[in-house]
XYZ file of C-alpha atoms in Angstrom:
554
model
C 54.233 -34.095 -34.194
C 53.426 -31.387 -31.668
C 56.372 -29.110 -32.350
C 56.005 -25.599 -33.628
C 58.359 -23.255 -35.426
C 59.439 -25.693 -38.096
C 58.875 -23.175 -40.884
C 60.668 -19.891 -41.232
C 58.617 -16.743 -40.691
C 58.560 -14.332 -43.620
C 61.578 -11.988 -43.538
C 60.626 -8.773 -41.736
C 60.626 -5.848 -44.154
C 62.402 -2.575 -43.475
C 59.074 -0.896 -42.683
C 58.252 -3.613 -40.160
C 61.660 -3.344 -38.523
C 61.320 0.420 -38.186
C 57.587 0.597 -37.388
C 58.124 1.089 -33.610
C 60.034 4.294 -34.381
C 57.482 5.855 -36.745
C 56.893 8.789 -34.378
C 60.584 9.630 -34.272
C 60.898 9.479 -38.055
C 57.847 11.729 -38.408
C 59.471 14.294 -36.113
C 62.697 14.144 -38.156
C 60.793 14.703 -41.408
C 58.632 17.574 -40.111
C 61.597 19.415 -38.600
C 63.620 18.897 -41.763
C 60.788 20.223 -43.956
C 60.536 23.395 -41.889
C 64.310 23.832 -41.874
C 64.621 23.172 -45.609
C 61.909 25.655 -46.547
C 63.300 28.261 -44.134
C 66.722 27.758 -45.715
C 65.410 29.277 -48.936
C 64.595 32.560 -47.168
C 68.194 33.936 -47.286
C 68.384 33.183 -51.017
C 65.042 34.842 -51.703
C 66.136 37.766 -49.558
C 69.231 38.212 -51.739
C 67.017 38.080 -54.836
C 64.706 40.738 -53.444
C 67.635 42.926 -52.390
C 69.069 42.671 -55.888
C 65.813 43.756 -57.443
C 65.436 46.603 -54.938
C 68.971 47.895 -55.379
C 68.924 47.555 -59.169
C 65.591 49.329 -59.522
C 65.684 52.992 -60.706
C 65.646 55.636 -57.978
C 66.653 55.518 -54.318
C 66.177 52.259 -52.390
C 63.585 52.030 -49.632
C 65.677 51.619 -46.453
C 62.780 50.176 -44.480
C 62.114 47.554 -47.134
C 65.801 46.671 -47.313
C 65.900 46.274 -43.508
C 62.826 44.043 -43.521
C 64.275 41.855 -46.259
C 67.581 41.448 -44.397
C 65.786 40.565 -41.158
C 63.578 38.046 -42.964
C 66.631 36.398 -44.508
C 68.423 36.288 -41.140
C 65.334 34.866 -39.447
C 65.055 32.176 -42.109
C 68.702 31.256 -41.636
C 68.230 31.007 -37.849
C 65.137 28.831 -38.242
C 67.016 26.565 -40.664
C 69.934 26.127 -38.247
C 67.676 25.385 -35.277
C 65.289 23.000 -37.026
C 67.887 21.090 -39.059
C 70.036 20.721 -35.929
C 67.017 19.376 -34.041
C 66.173 17.037 -36.920
C 69.745 15.763 -37.105
C 69.932 15.287 -33.339
C 66.693 13.322 -33.199
C 67.809 11.295 -36.225
C 71.067 10.277 -34.538
C 69.296 9.447 -31.265
C 66.861 7.375 -33.302
C 69.794 5.656 -34.977
C 71.253 4.566 -31.627
C 67.881 3.181 -30.553
C 67.382 1.306 -33.827
C 70.899 -0.161 -33.732
C 70.412 -1.231 -30.115
C 67.078 -2.827 -31.012
C 68.540 -4.624 -34.032
C 71.438 -6.008 -31.990
C 69.025 -7.181 -29.309
C 66.780 -8.810 -31.916
C 69.785 -10.497 -33.527
C 71.071 -11.691 -30.150
C 67.633 -13.054 -29.289
C 67.283 -14.765 -32.670
C 70.796 -16.230 -32.531
C 69.949 -17.515 -29.073
C 66.916 -19.376 -30.433
C 68.196 -20.805 -33.703
C 69.502 -24.375 -33.666
C 73.087 -24.527 -32.471
C 73.921 -26.541 -35.563
C 72.994 -23.512 -37.689
C 75.463 -21.416 -35.711
C 78.153 -24.068 -36.026
C 78.032 -23.783 -39.821
C 78.793 -20.046 -39.692
C 82.213 -18.538 -39.234
C 82.864 -16.358 -36.199
C 83.869 -13.497 -38.482
C 80.619 -13.771 -40.434
C 78.461 -13.448 -37.323
C 80.696 -10.744 -35.848
C 80.354 -8.746 -39.073
C 76.586 -9.171 -38.996
C 76.092 -7.939 -35.428
C 78.827 -5.313 -35.652
C 79.496 -3.920 -39.105
C 76.137 -4.689 -40.742
C 74.144 -3.073 -37.944
C 76.479 -0.061 -37.986
C 76.051 0.190 -41.765
C 72.364 0.985 -41.177
C 73.446 4.365 -39.722
C 73.097 6.394 -42.970
C 69.652 4.913 -43.605
C 68.400 6.027 -40.185
C 70.354 9.142 -39.271
C 70.826 10.825 -42.660
C 68.546 9.491 -45.373
C 65.201 10.833 -44.037
C 66.549 14.389 -43.810
C 68.417 14.188 -47.082
C 65.405 12.777 -48.906
C 63.231 15.590 -47.563
C 65.759 18.184 -48.688
C 66.154 16.464 -52.040
C 62.421 16.795 -52.739
C 61.162 19.776 -50.728
C 63.870 22.283 -51.687
C 63.629 21.643 -55.444
C 59.822 21.668 -55.388
C 59.593 24.967 -53.515
C 62.339 26.457 -55.669
C 60.626 25.273 -58.847
C 57.344 26.751 -57.712
C 58.964 30.126 -57.235
C 61.048 30.050 -60.432
C 58.030 29.077 -62.530
C 56.367 32.326 -61.483
C 59.393 34.248 -62.767
C 60.035 32.539 -66.135
C 58.951 28.982 -66.880
C 61.197 28.620 -69.935
C 64.379 29.479 -68.044
C 63.164 27.180 -65.261
C 63.213 24.253 -67.685
C 66.742 25.199 -68.769
C 67.814 25.313 -65.090
C 66.490 21.769 -64.657
C 68.755 20.337 -67.382
C 71.663 19.440 -64.977
C 69.259 17.704 -62.575
C 67.609 15.746 -65.379
C 71.006 14.632 -66.711
C 72.046 13.416 -63.246
C 68.757 11.570 -62.686
C 69.073 9.919 -66.100
C 72.390 8.396 -64.987
C 70.967 6.806 -61.804
C 69.597 3.639 -63.521
C 73.121 2.920 -64.777
C 74.165 2.446 -61.142
C 71.402 -0.136 -60.587
C 72.009 -2.514 -63.481
C 72.235 -6.259 -62.717
C 75.985 -6.123 -63.352
C 76.483 -3.282 -60.851
C 74.321 -5.027 -58.246
C 76.239 -8.278 -58.751
C 79.554 -6.444 -58.294
C 78.301 -4.864 -55.081
C 77.160 -8.273 -53.807
C 80.576 -9.765 -54.640
C 82.220 -6.862 -52.808
C 80.147 -7.582 -49.680
C 81.007 -11.289 -49.863
C 84.722 -10.480 -50.220
C 84.466 -8.144 -47.232
C 82.890 -10.949 -45.201
C 85.660 -13.377 -46.199
C 88.392 -10.965 -45.242
C 86.730 -10.318 -41.869
C 86.464 -14.050 -41.225
C 90.080 -14.669 -42.268
C 91.302 -11.911 -39.944
C 89.411 -13.433 -36.992
C 90.686 -16.929 -37.772
C 94.250 -15.720 -38.297
C 94.357 -13.778 -35.020
C 92.718 -16.568 -33.018
C 95.035 -19.230 -34.392
C 98.304 -17.295 -34.700
C 99.935 -19.005 -31.718
C 99.204 -22.513 -33.009
C 100.137 -21.558 -36.566
C 103.525 -20.173 -35.535
C 104.219 -23.076 -33.204
C 103.796 -25.569 -36.040
C 105.530 -23.500 -38.676
C 102.419 -22.805 -40.711
C 102.691 -19.029 -40.788
C 103.289 -18.992 -44.532
C 100.112 -20.960 -45.202
C 98.121 -18.768 -42.797
C 99.517 -15.627 -44.398
C 98.740 -17.096 -47.802
C 95.083 -17.618 -46.874
C 94.869 -14.058 -45.585
C 96.608 -12.679 -48.688
C 94.202 -14.654 -50.865
C 91.235 -13.061 -49.061
C 92.831 -9.627 -49.469
C 93.425 -10.299 -53.158
C 89.785 -11.318 -53.682
C 88.671 -8.167 -51.881
C 90.968 -5.964 -53.950
C 89.766 -7.455 -57.230
C 86.081 -7.167 -56.295
C 86.595 -3.598 -55.093
C 88.387 -2.689 -58.336
C 85.561 -4.183 -60.445
C 82.933 -2.300 -58.474
C 84.793 1.035 -58.623
C 85.596 0.607 -62.315
C 81.931 0.014 -63.080
C 80.661 2.948 -61.039
C 83.394 5.531 -61.553
C 82.254 6.725 -64.993
C 78.622 7.096 -63.956
C 79.549 8.768 -60.666
C 81.856 11.204 -62.465
C 79.110 12.084 -64.936
C 76.643 12.781 -62.110
C 79.221 14.858 -60.267
C 79.898 17.006 -63.340
C 76.192 17.458 -64.110
C 75.444 18.645 -60.576
C 78.587 20.730 -60.126
C 78.112 24.534 -59.580
C 80.106 25.505 -62.721
C 77.916 23.353 -64.985
C 74.705 24.617 -63.351
C 75.824 28.243 -63.634
C 76.854 27.689 -67.254
C 73.421 26.315 -68.151
C 71.641 29.184 -66.372
C 73.879 31.891 -67.851
C 73.577 30.556 -71.410
C 69.804 30.259 -71.139
C 69.486 33.576 -69.305
C 71.647 35.444 -71.797
C 69.501 34.128 -74.617
C 66.316 35.243 -72.865
C 67.699 38.663 -71.870
C 69.152 39.526 -75.296
C 65.817 38.589 -76.839
C 64.081 41.054 -74.550
C 61.997 38.309 -72.899
C 63.614 38.499 -69.432
C 64.611 41.431 -67.222
C 68.301 41.295 -66.171
C 67.330 41.413 -62.473
C 65.176 38.312 -62.947
C 68.274 36.269 -63.801
C 69.423 36.533 -60.175
C 66.941 34.026 -58.640
C 67.938 31.418 -61.225
C 71.646 31.856 -60.414
C 70.985 31.430 -56.685
C 68.153 28.889 -56.575
C 69.624 26.890 -59.459
C 72.484 25.896 -57.167
C 70.010 25.212 -54.379
C 68.083 23.041 -56.800
C 70.976 20.651 -57.338
C 72.776 20.738 -53.983
C 70.384 18.370 -52.113
C 70.328 15.961 -55.067
C 74.128 16.050 -55.170
C 74.299 15.349 -51.446
C 71.993 12.375 -51.926
C 74.187 11.142 -54.761
C 77.326 11.331 -52.603
C 75.625 9.065 -50.059
C 74.404 6.602 -52.682
C 77.107 4.029 -51.887
C 76.323 4.223 -48.181
C 72.631 3.778 -48.910
C 73.334 0.749 -51.081
C 75.550 -0.739 -48.379
C 72.844 -0.060 -45.787
C 70.226 -1.727 -47.996
C 72.355 -4.839 -48.400
C 73.121 -4.904 -44.667
C 69.410 -4.696 -43.860
C 68.857 -7.619 -46.231
C 71.373 -9.769 -44.358
C 69.871 -8.746 -41.009
C 66.404 -9.626 -42.297
C 67.616 -13.050 -43.405
C 68.961 -13.865 -39.943
C 65.868 -12.511 -38.165
C 63.775 -14.722 -40.450
C 65.803 -17.834 -39.586
C 63.437 -20.330 -37.909
C 63.873 -20.946 -34.201
C 64.459 -24.369 -32.769
C 61.012 -26.005 -32.975
C 59.382 -26.132 -29.544
C 56.595 -28.573 -28.607
C 53.138 -27.156 -28.063
C 52.571 -29.581 -25.185
C 55.982 -30.565 -23.752
C 56.339 -34.086 -22.418
C 58.683 -34.895 -19.527
C 60.947 -37.923 -20.135
C 60.678 -40.838 -17.733
C 64.244 -41.785 -16.882
C 67.345 -41.139 -18.947
C 67.580 -44.073 -21.328
C 68.665 -42.815 -24.749
C 67.529 -44.540 -27.933
C 68.127 -43.784 -31.610
C 65.610 -45.441 -33.954
C 66.421 -45.689 -37.659
C 68.081 -42.273 -37.574
C 69.076 -40.645 -40.844
C 70.529 -37.188 -41.242
C 71.820 -34.951 -44.034
C 72.975 -31.372 -43.680
C 70.871 -28.630 -45.224
C 72.307 -27.569 -48.561
C 74.205 -30.843 -49.058
C 74.009 -32.678 -52.350
C 70.693 -34.402 -52.905
C 70.715 -37.889 -51.430
C 73.913 -37.349 -49.432
C 73.352 -38.419 -45.827
C 75.952 -38.305 -43.078
C 74.011 -40.812 -40.975
C 71.815 -43.576 -42.323
C 69.886 -46.285 -40.499
C 71.376 -45.681 -37.036
C 69.862 -47.776 -34.239
C 71.462 -47.357 -30.835
C 70.474 -47.739 -27.173
C 72.375 -46.039 -24.342
C 71.419 -47.548 -21.014
C 71.666 -45.567 -17.742
C 74.874 -46.245 -15.854
C 76.886 -47.032 -18.989
C 79.663 -45.295 -20.862
C 79.250 -45.847 -24.586
C 82.225 -45.040 -26.805
C 81.878 -44.257 -30.503
C 85.277 -44.454 -32.193
C 86.151 -43.718 -35.795
C 88.157 -41.556 -38.187
C 87.385 -37.961 -39.046
C 84.418 -37.509 -41.336
C 82.707 -40.741 -40.279
C 79.766 -38.871 -38.690
C 80.690 -39.244 -34.990
C 80.247 -35.571 -34.107
C 77.042 -35.379 -36.123
C 75.702 -38.330 -34.150
C 76.353 -36.786 -30.735
C 74.976 -33.417 -31.829
C 71.569 -35.057 -32.198
C 71.405 -35.784 -28.446
C 71.474 -32.161 -27.235
C 69.296 -31.429 -30.284
C 71.723 -29.210 -32.136
C 70.024 -30.780 -35.159
C 66.865 -32.804 -35.654
C 67.161 -36.057 -37.650
C 65.762 -35.913 -41.154
C 64.290 -39.363 -40.597
C 63.725 -41.502 -37.547
C 63.773 -40.280 -33.969
C 65.994 -39.741 -30.935
C 64.302 -40.630 -27.663
C 65.131 -39.710 -24.080
C 63.244 -41.581 -21.385
C 60.917 -42.932 -24.063
C 60.040 -39.450 -25.399
C 61.059 -38.041 -28.779
C 63.391 -35.091 -28.188
C 61.133 -32.966 -30.414
C 58.423 -33.425 -27.755
C 60.712 -32.258 -24.930
C 60.959 -28.535 -24.132
C 64.445 -27.081 -24.665
C 64.829 -26.017 -21.021
C 63.869 -29.478 -19.826
C 66.217 -31.045 -22.390
C 69.236 -29.028 -21.301
C 68.544 -29.884 -17.665
C 68.863 -33.542 -18.635
C 71.641 -33.408 -21.254
C 74.999 -31.675 -20.795
C 77.956 -31.749 -23.135
C 81.686 -31.071 -23.289
C 83.344 -30.468 -26.645
C 86.926 -30.318 -27.799
C 86.523 -26.664 -28.779
C 86.156 -25.036 -25.361
C 84.406 -21.660 -25.201
C 84.641 -19.672 -21.974
C 82.777 -16.419 -21.426
C 84.445 -13.161 -20.475
C 83.143 -13.560 -16.941
C 84.433 -14.824 -13.610
C 85.679 -18.392 -13.349
C 82.830 -19.111 -10.923
C 80.252 -17.772 -13.382
C 81.757 -19.882 -16.177
C 81.472 -23.033 -14.070
C 77.931 -22.131 -12.959
C 76.782 -21.228 -16.476
C 74.166 -23.991 -16.597
C 73.218 -23.570 -12.915
C 73.380 -19.800 -12.259
C 71.756 -20.176 -8.833
C 74.468 -22.558 -7.598
C 76.260 -21.432 -4.437
C 80.026 -21.130 -4.143
C 80.392 -24.437 -2.281
C 78.773 -26.333 -5.155
C 81.022 -24.549 -7.669
C 84.119 -25.436 -5.633
C 83.070 -29.105 -5.344
C 82.666 -29.316 -9.131
C 86.060 -27.663 -9.639
C 87.692 -30.143 -7.225
C 86.179 -33.094 -9.067
C 87.535 -31.678 -12.341
C 90.995 -31.170 -10.740
C 91.016 -27.420 -11.475
C 90.384 -26.067 -7.936
C 94.050 -25.623 -7.016
C 94.817 -23.790 -10.255
C 91.873 -21.444 -9.715
C 93.171 -20.549 -6.247
C 96.457 -19.464 -7.865
C 94.643 -16.809 -9.935
C 94.771 -13.190 -8.666
C 91.191 -13.213 -7.370
C 90.563 -16.927 -7.250
C 87.074 -17.863 -8.393
C 86.265 -14.173 -8.959
C 89.030 -13.774 -11.545
C 87.640 -12.834 -14.951
C 88.541 -14.943 -17.988
C 90.503 -12.808 -20.444
C 91.346 -10.111 -17.872
C 93.167 -11.473 -14.832
C 92.568 -15.165 -15.564
C 94.725 -16.754 -18.264
C 94.134 -20.480 -18.633
C 95.861 -23.020 -20.810
C 93.881 -25.220 -23.178
C 93.863 -28.122 -20.714
C 92.858 -25.849 -17.846
C 90.020 -24.361 -19.877
C 88.922 -27.902 -20.710
C 88.791 -28.739 -17.006
C 86.654 -25.660 -16.359
C 84.206 -26.883 -19.015
C 84.214 -30.330 -17.396
C 83.514 -28.738 -14.004
C 80.628 -26.896 -15.675
C 79.164 -30.199 -16.928
C 79.658 -31.882 -13.555
C 77.932 -29.020 -11.724
C 74.985 -29.261 -14.117
C 74.733 -32.899 -12.994
C 72.605 -33.800 -15.985
C 71.729 -37.513 -16.208
C 73.008 -37.642 -19.813
C 76.554 -36.485 -20.608
C 77.997 -36.092 -24.101
C 81.774 -35.838 -24.570
C 82.795 -35.038 -28.154
C 86.579 -35.368 -28.474
C 86.794 -33.703 -25.066
C 90.195 -35.249 -24.277
C 91.638 -35.702 -27.764
C 94.272 -32.998 -27.178
C 94.098 -32.813 -23.389
C 97.072 -33.148 -21.088
C 97.365 -36.329 -18.960
C 96.081 -34.508 -15.860
C 92.918 -33.404 -17.657
C 92.331 -36.873 -19.051
C 92.780 -38.394 -15.596
C 90.352 -35.818 -14.164
C 87.739 -36.884 -16.692
C 88.287 -40.548 -15.860
C 87.871 -39.957 -12.125
C 84.833 -37.696 -12.534
C 83.059 -40.198 -14.767
C 83.892 -43.050 -12.412
C 82.327 -41.178 -9.473
C 79.020 -40.609 -11.245
C 78.802 -43.643 -13.516
C 75.936 -45.321 -11.674
C 73.480 -42.477 -12.213
C 74.594 -41.173 -15.600
C 74.221 -42.134 -19.262
C 77.446 -41.165 -21.034
C 78.292 -41.025 -24.733
C 81.926 -40.426 -25.625
C 83.342 -39.708 -29.088
C 87.000 -40.134 -30.039
C 89.328 -40.952 -32.909
C 91.079 -43.704 -30.952
C 89.746 -46.128 -28.347
C 92.654 -45.574 -25.936
C 91.658 -41.910 -25.473
C 88.241 -42.919 -24.082
C 88.251 -42.334 -20.306
C 87.635 -45.711 -18.689
C 86.948 -47.539 -21.950
C 89.889 -49.873 -21.346
C 88.660 -50.756 -17.846
C 85.510 -52.696 -18.571
C 82.983 -50.081 -19.665
C 80.922 -50.698 -22.747
C 82.622 -49.567 -25.950
C 81.171 -50.004 -29.403
């Protein structure tokens, strides 16, 4: 086998994902360090003023003025540098989010289509939208907050130790209590509850998307109660998982909040300071720096604690993004081989979906030959493996055993671009892009001129309807072009006809189509039968276009 990419690359770590932006993060950290250290200047200025004013005798006006100016200068530097750090951090965040979305889009464009088919629309929408947005705290806030959480306490501790090391240890008691509670937020039970919360959030997002997309059909067939029930069930699961997570974290979070609160910090400093002062081991004026810097000691840690949930959510979101970016691409041949002709052959094909029960195969021992110029119909009930069979031809999946050949060449030896030039497909579930009708028809042949697009639309019997749209072929789907299900199906058929691939796959393409659409398919296939290999899937033989008129059906 000459294909590559059959094994998944190792999941990219956070450092690897963010490595291109190392310079920006360094700038954020340096600016934040300068701003954080400068932010201590006003507090130290107040301490020095207190000592100066409380000292016996008249105060030195020049010294007082210099202290005030130093404090004001420190405050100005803090404002300027922290603002610059925050601004760069948020600009960096937009660049990282844009890069992640581009990487996800590129990866999703290269993974096997079968992998995408097994995911819900809401799941993928949440990944590209909400999960990428959840990285915001990790990029825009965490670097600065981490710097403040370490730099400010370290500088403050260094200064306080020079004043009185015993009272410094007493001042650290609230911080130590808060830090001691952190492991309780990271227990396996808490992590499992957070994971269940994320899963419930994903289910509710998917159920909302499915409910909104299918509301018209649901109401038309009187199934609104069942649809509402499914949505309510998802909401109930979310509520229960959210309650379990909050119940588990609330006690620990409350304890950390109390330990780091200003009243508790001041109480610890005042009790310890009073003991030291009454014992004659500390000057009253020396209590002032502990009252001021003690609060500064805990404030950054408290801020980091308030963002703990966001950081956890960001970490889990990065994990899901990493998993998708690590998903293996569709294996591509090292030396692509061009098929000779368009005869399709399946040799002893077996297939089982990834994650299915061991030994369970949807297809087993399939041998089939599709000759050029024939229409082959595969008919059977739901769940019999028809759709799985046809999805092997455009290589949405690779068989787990055996081979699928086109023009005598195993599909795994054919480059994807060459394959999709030779195989086109129309499915029951029509997906049109939010683009012009002409662009939707020319999706597989973007260089096609307008005349070719119009000819394909005429053959699919959708030309007249397109002309009725406000801007004709330039009307945009979803804006000024509203098409019925049958009309959208005809657009997809026109797309396949314009591609003019020698192999055409129709998977339930007319199962729910109107008579006009079904007739359009019949006529289009009849016009191109001599030069095309066609495989059609349906539940019932009578829905196969042309199958009752002499074509090969099996």
